[in-house]
CSV table of C-alpha atoms and ligand atoms in Angstrom, one decimal:
chain,number,residue,atom,x,y,z
C,1,MET,CA,6.5,29.2,-22.2
C,2,ALA,CA,3.7,29.5,-24.7
C,3,GLU,CA,-0.1,29.7,-24.7
C,4,LYS,CA,-1.8,27.9,-27.6
C,5,LYS,CA,-5.5,27.7,-28.5
C,6,TYR,CA,-7.3,24.6,-29.7
C,7,ASP,CA,-10.8,23.2,-30.0
C,8,VAL,CA,-9.8,20.0,-28.1
C,9,VAL,CA,-6.9,19.3,-25.8
C,10,ILE,CA,-6.5,15.5,-25.2
C,11,ILE,CA,-4.3,14.6,-22.2
C,12,GLY,CA,-2.6,11.3,-23.0
C,13,ALA,CA,-1.7,9.8,-26.3
C,14,GLY,CA,-2.5,6.1,-25.6
C,15,PRO,CA,-5.0,4.1,-27.7
C,16,GLY,CA,-7.9,6.1,-26.2
C,17,GLY,CA,-6.5,9.5,-26.7
C,18,MET,CA,-5.3,8.7,-30.2
C,19,THR,CA,-8.8,7.5,-31.2
C,20,THR,CA,-10.5,10.7,-30.0
C,21,ALA,CA,-7.8,12.7,-31.9
C,22,LEU,CA,-8.7,10.7,-35.1
C,23,TYR,CA,-12.4,11.3,-34.7
C,24,ALA,CA,-12.3,14.9,-33.6
C,25,SER,CA,-9.7,16.0,-36.2
C,26,ARG,CA,-11.7,14.2,-38.9
C,27,ALA,CA,-14.6,16.5,-37.8
C,28,ASN,CA,-12.4,19.4,-38.7
C,29,LEU,CA,-11.6,20.4,-35.1
C,30,LYS,CA,-8.2,21.7,-34.1
C,31,VAL,CA,-6.8,19.0,-31.8
C,32,VAL,CA,-3.7,18.5,-29.7
C,33,MET,CA,-2.6,15.3,-27.8
C,34,LEU,CA,-0.3,16.1,-24.8
C,35,ASP,CA,1.8,13.3,-23.4
C,36,ARG,CA,4.5,13.1,-20.8
C,37,GLY,CA,6.2,10.4,-22.9
C,38,SER,CA,6.1,8.9,-26.3
C,39,PHE,CA,2.7,8.2,-28.0
C,40,GLY,CA,1.2,4.7,-27.5
C,41,GLY,CA,0.8,4.7,-23.7
C,42,ASN,CA,0.7,1.2,-22.3
C,43,LEU,CA,1.0,-0.3,-25.7
C,44,ASN,CA,4.7,0.4,-25.4
C,45,ASN,CA,4.8,-2.0,-22.4
C,46,THR,CA,3.0,-4.8,-24.1
C,47,ALA,CA,4.9,-7.5,-26.0
C,48,SER,CA,2.2,-9.4,-27.9
C,49,ILE,CA,-1.4,-8.5,-28.4
C,50,VAL,CA,-3.7,-11.2,-29.5
C,51,ASN,CA,-7.1,-9.8,-28.4
C,52,TYR,CA,-7.4,-6.6,-30.4
C,53,SER,CA,-9.7,-7.2,-33.3
C,54,GLY,CA,-8.1,-7.1,-36.8
C,55,PHE,CA,-4.7,-8.4,-35.7
C,56,LYS,CA,-3.9,-12.1,-35.1
C,57,ASP,CA,-0.9,-11.1,-33.0
C,58,ILE,CA,0.8,-7.7,-33.0
C,59,GLN,CA,3.6,-6.2,-30.9
C,60,GLY,CA,2.4,-3.3,-28.7
C,61,PRO,CA,4.9,-0.7,-30.2
C,62,GLU,CA,3.9,-1.6,-33.7
C,63,LEU,CA,0.2,-1.1,-33.0
C,64,ALA,CA,1.1,2.3,-31.3
C,65,GLU,CA,2.8,3.4,-34.5
C,66,LYS,CA,-0.1,2.4,-36.6
C,67,MET,CA,-2.6,4.2,-34.3
C,68,TYR,CA,-0.4,7.3,-34.4
C,69,GLN,CA,-0.4,7.3,-38.2
C,70,GLY,CA,-4.2,7.1,-38.1
C,71,ALA,CA,-4.6,9.7,-35.3
C,72,THR,CA,-2.5,12.4,-37.1
C,73,GLN,CA,-3.7,11.9,-40.7
C,74,PHE,CA,-6.3,14.7,-40.4
C,75,GLY,CA,-4.1,17.2,-38.7
C,76,ALA,CA,-4.2,16.3,-35.0
C,77,GLU,CA,-1.0,17.4,-33.3
C,78,TYR,CA,1.2,15.7,-30.6
C,79,ALA,CA,3.0,17.8,-28.0
C,80,TYR,CA,5.3,16.7,-25.2
C,81,GLY,CA,4.6,17.7,-21.6
C,82,THR,CA,3.3,16.4,-18.3
C,83,VAL,CA,0.0,18.0,-17.5
C,84,THR,CA,-0.1,19.4,-13.9
C,85,LYS,CA,-3.4,21.2,-13.9
C,86,ILE,CA,-6.7,21.8,-15.6
C,87,GLU,CA,-8.5,25.0,-14.7
C,88,ALA,CA,-12.2,25.0,-15.6
C,89,ASP,CA,-13.5,28.4,-15.1
C,90,GLY,CA,-16.3,29.0,-17.5
C,91,GLN,CA,-16.5,27.8,-21.1
C,92,GLN,CA,-12.7,27.9,-21.8
C,93,LYS,CA,-10.5,25.5,-20.0
C,94,LYS,CA,-6.8,26.0,-19.3
C,95,VAL,CA,-4.4,23.1,-19.3
C,96,THR,CA,-0.9,23.6,-17.9
C,97,THR,CA,2.2,21.5,-18.3
C,98,ASP,CA,5.3,21.1,-16.1
C,99,MET,CA,7.2,23.2,-18.6
C,100,GLY,CA,4.8,26.1,-18.1
C,101,ASP,CA,3.1,25.8,-21.4
C,102,THR,CA,-0.6,26.5,-21.4
C,103,PHE,CA,-3.3,25.2,-23.8
C,104,ILE,CA,-6.7,26.9,-24.0
C,105,ALA,CA,-9.7,25.0,-25.3
C,106,PRO,CA,-13.5,24.6,-24.7
C,107,VAL,CA,-13.0,20.8,-24.5
C,108,VAL,CA,-10.5,18.8,-22.5
C,109,VAL,CA,-10.4,15.0,-22.8
C,110,ILE,CA,-8.7,13.2,-19.9
C,111,ALA,CA,-7.0,10.0,-21.3
C,112,THR,CA,-4.2,9.5,-18.9
C,113,GLY,CA,-4.7,5.8,-18.3
C,114,SER,CA,-3.3,3.9,-15.4
C,115,ASP,CA,0.1,3.1,-14.0
C,116,HIS,CA,1.5,-0.1,-12.5
C,117,ARG,CA,0.7,-0.6,-8.8
C,118,LYS,CA,3.8,-0.9,-6.6
C,119,LEU,CA,4.2,-4.0,-4.5
C,120,GLY,CA,5.3,-1.8,-1.6
C,121,VAL,CA,7.9,-4.0,-0.1
C,122,PRO,CA,11.5,-3.3,1.1
C,123,GLY,CA,14.0,-3.3,-1.8
C,124,GLU,CA,11.4,-2.5,-4.5
C,125,GLU,CA,12.3,1.1,-4.8
C,126,GLU,CA,16.0,0.5,-4.2
C,127,PHE,CA,16.4,-2.1,-7.0
C,128,SER,CA,14.0,-0.5,-9.5
C,129,GLY,CA,15.9,-0.5,-12.8
C,130,ARG,CA,18.5,-2.9,-11.3
C,131,GLY,CA,16.4,-6.1,-11.5
C,132,VAL,CA,13.0,-4.8,-10.4
C,133,SER,CA,10.9,-4.1,-13.5
C,134,TYR,CA,7.3,-3.5,-14.5
C,135,CYS,CA,7.9,-3.9,-18.2
C,136,ALA,CA,8.9,-7.3,-19.7
C,137,VAL,CA,9.0,-5.9,-23.3
C,138,CYS,CA,11.4,-3.1,-22.1
C,139,ASP,CA,13.7,-5.2,-19.9
C,140,GLY,CA,13.3,-8.9,-20.6
C,141,ALA,CA,16.2,-9.2,-23.0
C,142,PHE,CA,18.6,-8.1,-20.3
C,143,PHE,CA,18.0,-11.5,-18.5
C,144,LYS,CA,19.2,-14.1,-21.1
C,145,GLY,CA,19.7,-17.5,-19.4
C,146,LYS,CA,18.7,-16.1,-15.9
C,147,HIS,CA,16.0,-17.2,-13.5
C,148,LEU,CA,13.3,-14.6,-13.1
C,149,VAL,CA,10.4,-14.1,-10.7
C,150,VAL,CA,7.1,-12.6,-11.8
C,151,VAL,CA,4.8,-11.3,-9.1
C,152,GLY,CA,1.0,-11.5,-9.7
C,153,GLY,CA,-1.7,-13.8,-10.9
C,154,GLY,CA,-3.8,-11.9,-13.5
C,155,ASP,CA,-3.6,-11.5,-17.3
C,156,SER,CA,-0.6,-9.2,-17.3
C,157,ALA,CA,1.5,-11.4,-15.0
C,158,VAL,CA,0.8,-14.6,-16.9
C,159,GLU,CA,1.1,-13.0,-20.4
C,160,GLU,CA,4.3,-11.2,-19.6
C,161,GLY,CA,5.7,-14.3,-17.8
C,162,ILE,CA,5.2,-16.3,-21.0
C,163,TYR,CA,7.0,-13.6,-22.9
C,164,LEU,CA,9.9,-13.7,-20.5
C,165,THR,CA,10.5,-17.4,-21.1
C,166,GLN,CA,12.0,-16.6,-24.4
C,167,PHE,CA,15.0,-15.0,-22.6
C,168,ALA,CA,15.0,-16.6,-19.1
C,169,SER,CA,16.1,-20.1,-18.1
C,170,LYS,CA,13.1,-20.3,-15.8
C,171,VAL,CA,10.2,-18.0,-14.7
C,172,THR,CA,8.7,-18.5,-11.3
C,173,VAL,CA,5.3,-16.8,-11.0
C,174,VAL,CA,4.5,-16.0,-7.3
C,175,VAL,CA,0.7,-15.8,-6.8
C,176,ARG,CA,-0.9,-14.4,-3.6
C,177,ARG,CA,-4.1,-16.5,-4.0
C,178,ASP,CA,-4.5,-20.3,-4.6
C,179,VAL,CA,-5.6,-19.8,-8.2
C,180,LEU,CA,-4.7,-17.6,-11.2
C,181,ARG,CA,-7.1,-14.9,-12.4
C,182,ALA,CA,-5.8,-14.9,-16.0
C,183,GLN,CA,-8.0,-15.9,-19.0
C,184,PRO,CA,-8.2,-19.7,-19.3
C,185,MET,CA,-6.3,-19.8,-22.7
C,186,LEU,CA,-3.4,-17.9,-21.1
C,187,GLN,CA,-3.4,-20.2,-18.2
C,188,ASP,CA,-3.3,-23.3,-20.5
C,189,GLU,CA,-0.4,-21.8,-22.4
C,190,ALA,CA,1.5,-21.0,-19.3
C,191,GLU,CA,0.9,-24.4,-17.7
C,192,LYS,CA,2.2,-26.1,-20.9
C,193,ASN,CA,5.4,-24.0,-20.9
C,194,GLU,CA,8.2,-26.0,-19.4
C,195,LYS,CA,10.1,-22.9,-18.3
C,196,MET,CA,7.3,-21.7,-16.1
C,197,GLU,CA,6.4,-22.7,-12.6
C,198,PHE,CA,3.8,-21.3,-10.1
C,199,VAL,CA,4.1,-20.8,-6.4
C,200,PHE,CA,0.6,-20.2,-4.9
C,201,ASN,CA,-0.6,-18.7,-1.6
C,202,THR,CA,2.6,-16.8,-1.4
C,203,ASN,CA,3.4,-13.1,-0.9
C,204,VAL,CA,6.7,-11.6,-1.9
C,205,THR,CA,7.8,-9.7,1.2
C,206,GLU,CA,11.1,-8.2,0.2
C,207,ILE,CA,13.3,-7.8,-2.9
C,208,LEU,CA,16.8,-9.0,-2.1
C,209,GLY,CA,20.0,-7.7,-3.7
C,210,ASP,CA,23.7,-7.2,-3.4
C,211,ASP,CA,25.5,-3.8,-3.9
C,212,VAL,CA,24.5,-3.8,-7.6
C,213,LYS,CA,21.5,-5.8,-8.5
C,214,VAL,CA,18.6,-8.1,-7.5
C,215,THR,CA,19.6,-11.5,-6.2
C,216,GLY,CA,16.2,-12.9,-5.2
C,217,VAL,CA,13.0,-12.4,-3.3
C,218,LYS,CA,11.8,-13.2,0.2
C,219,THR,CA,8.5,-15.0,0.4
C,220,HIS,CA,5.8,-15.7,3.0
C,221,ASN,CA,3.3,-18.5,2.5
C,222,ASN,CA,0.0,-17.1,3.7
C,223,LYS,CA,-1.5,-20.5,4.3
C,224,THR,CA,1.3,-22.3,6.2
C,225,GLY,CA,3.0,-19.2,7.6
C,226,GLU,CA,6.3,-20.4,6.3
C,227,ASP,CA,9.0,-17.9,5.1
C,228,GLY,CA,11.2,-18.7,2.2
C,229,LYS,CA,13.5,-17.3,-0.4
C,230,ILE,CA,13.7,-17.6,-4.2
C,231,SER,CA,17.0,-16.8,-5.9
C,232,ALA,CA,16.5,-14.8,-9.1
C,233,ALA,CA,18.2,-12.2,-11.2
C,234,GLY,CA,15.1,-10.1,-11.7
C,235,ALA,CA,11.6,-9.5,-10.3
C,236,PHE,CA,8.8,-8.4,-12.7
C,237,ILE,CA,5.9,-7.0,-10.8
C,238,TYR,CA,2.3,-7.1,-12.2
C,239,VAL,CA,0.0,-6.6,-9.2
C,240,GLY,CA,-2.6,-4.3,-10.7
C,241,THR,CA,-3.0,-0.6,-11.7
C,242,VAL,CA,-3.7,2.8,-10.2
C,243,PRO,CA,-5.3,5.7,-12.0
C,244,MET,CA,-3.1,8.5,-13.3
C,245,THR,CA,-5.3,11.3,-11.9
C,246,ALA,CA,-3.2,13.3,-9.4
C,247,PRO,CA,-3.4,16.5,-11.4
C,248,PHE,CA,-7.2,16.4,-11.5
C,249,LYS,CA,-8.0,15.8,-7.8
C,250,GLY,CA,-9.3,19.4,-7.3
C,251,LEU,CA,-11.9,19.1,-10.1
C,252,GLY,CA,-14.4,16.9,-8.1
C,253,VAL,CA,-14.7,14.4,-10.9
C,254,LEU,CA,-13.0,11.4,-9.3
C,255,ASP,CA,-14.5,8.5,-7.3
C,256,ASP,CA,-13.0,7.5,-4.0
C,257,GLN,CA,-10.4,5.2,-5.6
C,258,GLY,CA,-9.3,8.0,-7.9
C,259,TRP,CA,-10.9,6.9,-11.2
C,260,VAL,CA,-12.8,9.5,-13.3
C,261,LYS,CA,-16.5,9.2,-13.2
C,262,THR,CA,-18.3,9.6,-16.5
C,263,ASP,CA,-21.6,8.9,-18.1
C,264,ASN,CA,-22.1,6.7,-21.2
C,265,GLU,CA,-21.1,9.6,-23.5
C,266,MET,CA,-17.8,10.0,-21.6
C,267,LYS,CA,-18.9,13.3,-20.0
C,268,THR,CA,-17.7,14.1,-16.5
C,269,SER,CA,-19.8,16.4,-14.3
C,270,ILE,CA,-18.0,19.4,-15.7
C,271,PRO,CA,-19.4,20.6,-19.1
C,272,GLY,CA,-16.6,20.3,-21.7
C,273,ILE,CA,-14.4,17.8,-19.7
C,274,PHE,CA,-14.6,14.2,-20.9
C,275,ALA,CA,-12.7,11.1,-19.8
C,276,ILE,CA,-11.9,7.9,-21.7
C,277,GLY,CA,-10.1,4.6,-21.5
C,278,ASP,CA,-8.3,3.1,-18.5
C,279,VAL,CA,-8.5,6.3,-16.4
C,280,ARG,CA,-12.3,6.2,-16.0
C,281,GLU,CA,-14.5,4.1,-13.8
C,282,THR,CA,-15.1,1.1,-16.1
C,283,PRO,CA,-15.6,-2.7,-15.8
C,284,LEU,CA,-12.9,-3.5,-18.4
C,285,ARG,CA,-9.5,-1.9,-19.1
C,286,GLN,CA,-8.3,-3.0,-22.5
C,287,ILE,CA,-7.2,-1.6,-25.8
C,288,ALA,CA,-10.5,-2.3,-27.4
C,289,THR,CA,-12.5,-0.5,-24.6
C,290,ALA,CA,-10.1,2.5,-24.7
C,291,VAL,CA,-10.5,2.8,-28.4
C,292,GLY,CA,-14.3,2.4,-28.1
C,293,ASP,CA,-14.4,5.2,-25.5
C,294,GLY,CA,-12.2,7.3,-27.7
C,295,ALA,CA,-14.6,7.0,-30.6
C,296,ILE,CA,-17.6,8.0,-28.5
C,297,ALA,CA,-15.8,11.0,-27.0
C,298,GLY,CA,-14.7,12.1,-30.5
C,299,GLN,CA,-18.3,12.2,-31.6
C,300,GLU,CA,-19.6,13.8,-28.4
C,301,VAL,CA,-16.8,16.4,-28.4
C,302,TYR,CA,-18.0,17.5,-31.9
C,303,GLN,CA,-21.6,17.7,-30.7
C,304,TYR,CA,-20.6,19.7,-27.7
C,305,ILE,CA,-18.6,22.3,-29.7
C,306,LYS,CA,-21.3,22.6,-32.3
C,307,GLY,CA,-23.8,23.4,-29.5
C,308,LEU,CA,-21.6,26.2,-28.3
C,309,ASN,CA,-21.7,28.1,-31.6
V,401,FAD,C1,1.9,-5.2,-19.3
V,401,FAD,C2,0.6,-4.9,-19.9
V,401,FAD,C3,0.0,-5.7,-20.9
V,401,FAD,C4,-1.2,-5.5,-21.5
V,401,FAD,N1,-1.7,-6.3,-22.4
V,401,FAD,C5,-2.9,-6.1,-23.0
V,401,FAD,C6,-3.4,-6.9,-24.1
V,401,FAD,O1,-2.8,-7.9,-24.4
V,401,FAD,N2,-4.6,-6.6,-24.6
V,401,FAD,C7,-5.3,-5.5,-24.3
V,401,FAD,O2,-6.4,-5.2,-24.9
V,401,FAD,N3,-4.9,-4.6,-23.3
V,401,FAD,C8,-3.7,-4.9,-22.7
V,401,FAD,N4,-3.2,-4.1,-21.7
V,401,FAD,C9,-4.0,-2.9,-21.3
V,401,FAD,C10,-4.0,-1.8,-22.3
V,401,FAD,O3,-2.6,-1.5,-22.6
V,401,FAD,C11,-4.7,-0.5,-21.8
V,401,FAD,O4,-6.0,-0.9,-21.5
V,401,FAD,C12,-4.7,0.6,-22.8
V,401,FAD,O5,-3.4,1.0,-23.1
V,401,FAD,C13,-5.4,1.8,-22.2
V,401,FAD,O6,-5.3,2.9,-23.1
V,401,FAD,P1,-5.5,4.4,-22.6
V,401,FAD,O7,-5.4,5.2,-23.8
V,401,FAD,O8,-6.7,4.5,-21.7
V,401,FAD,O9,-4.3,4.6,-21.5
V,401,FAD,P2,-2.7,4.4,-21.6
V,401,FAD,O10,-2.4,3.4,-22.7
V,401,FAD,O11,-2.3,4.1,-20.2
V,401,FAD,O12,-2.2,5.8,-22.1
V,401,FAD,C14,-2.2,6.9,-21.2
V,401,FAD,C15,-1.2,8.0,-21.7
V,401,FAD,O13,-1.4,9.1,-20.8
V,401,FAD,C16,-0.1,9.7,-20.6
V,401,FAD,N5,-0.2,10.5,-19.3
V,401,FAD,C17,-0.5,10.1,-18.1
V,401,FAD,N6,-0.5,11.1,-17.2
V,401,FAD,C18,-0.2,12.2,-17.9
V,401,FAD,C19,0.0,13.6,-17.6
V,401,FAD,N7,-0.2,14.1,-16.4
V,401,FAD,N8,0.4,14.4,-18.6
V,401,FAD,C20,0.6,14.0,-19.9
V,401,FAD,N9,0.4,12.7,-20.2
V,401,FAD,C21,0.1,11.8,-19.3
V,401,FAD,C22,0.8,8.5,-20.4
V,401,FAD,O14,2.2,8.8,-20.7
V,401,FAD,C23,0.3,7.5,-21.5
V,401,FAD,O15,0.9,7.7,-22.7
V,401,FAD,C24,-2.0,-4.3,-21.1
V,401,FAD,C25,-1.4,-3.4,-20.2
V,401,FAD,C26,-0.2,-3.7,-19.6
V,401,FAD,C27,0.4,-2.7,-18.6
């Protein structure tokens, strides 16, 4: 257990946190990024990125590596740990991790992003890691020549479904509504892909399996009321996201859905606590917006600390 002092503690080393680290360390501030996993955040769960300016098509983990090189070039540090608490008593804030380490700083930037939303059906928990997955780039290659189900109708479901067709014999996308919500270009690409099929107006109601692994899903057509079954070796679930804000509930900075409320300068209602990227109340959750928020926070953090001296 150690107590360390910094100018800025950034919680989360995704694209947002890494950008604040770059800006703040370039302004000569002593910066640490804390993460419960490897740097990169959700970039590590993304196969192909075609909508981040400057790259025609880049793999998520490759972009994560490039961002990390940039973030640490002026001395920002990375430390492993799951943050469990922020105490904001006066000017100095205290950030505690599950390993009992504490980090003291006048500024804390919450950049913890979002996690996948669970479908909440029987079998999901039981077969997680045994055919139920939330990450095509991590698990897709285990399903060579197999039939897969993707649950969801937004950008992530369609994009990751397309990615899975390079391994799977067929990908059936089960969509709750009667239309997809994905960007038109993605929809075109998916519709042209001979390995993809779509089942609309349908809810997955159960993940089925044998003693070892997933064997299919049970379905319910919400228009006709008909129940059905799709045999598949895996179910990839993309039904939205939830904020990663459990440790910050007591601070009074969250909205009723759990996202962090900020102003346009990424400031929360507590002086010295900022929030950026997917974790905050924002109309768009993408790499470009997380990076933009990160840059604004980097600048604002510097101004805030200058004002204290
Ligand atoms: C499958 C998928 C595909 C996507 N495809 C695209 C795309 O093509 N283009 C695009 O622009 N965007 C895409 N996105 C969205 C994009 O990945 C996010 O908008 C972006 O990563 C948000 O960055 P962030 O820094 O706010 O948060 P994140 O990337 O979520 O990073 C948050 C970090 O915080 C850490 N963390 C969380 N809680 C704690 C804690 N208590 N203590 C310590 N660390 C913690 C996490 O481990 C994580 O590393 C995709 C997302 C997914 C899931």
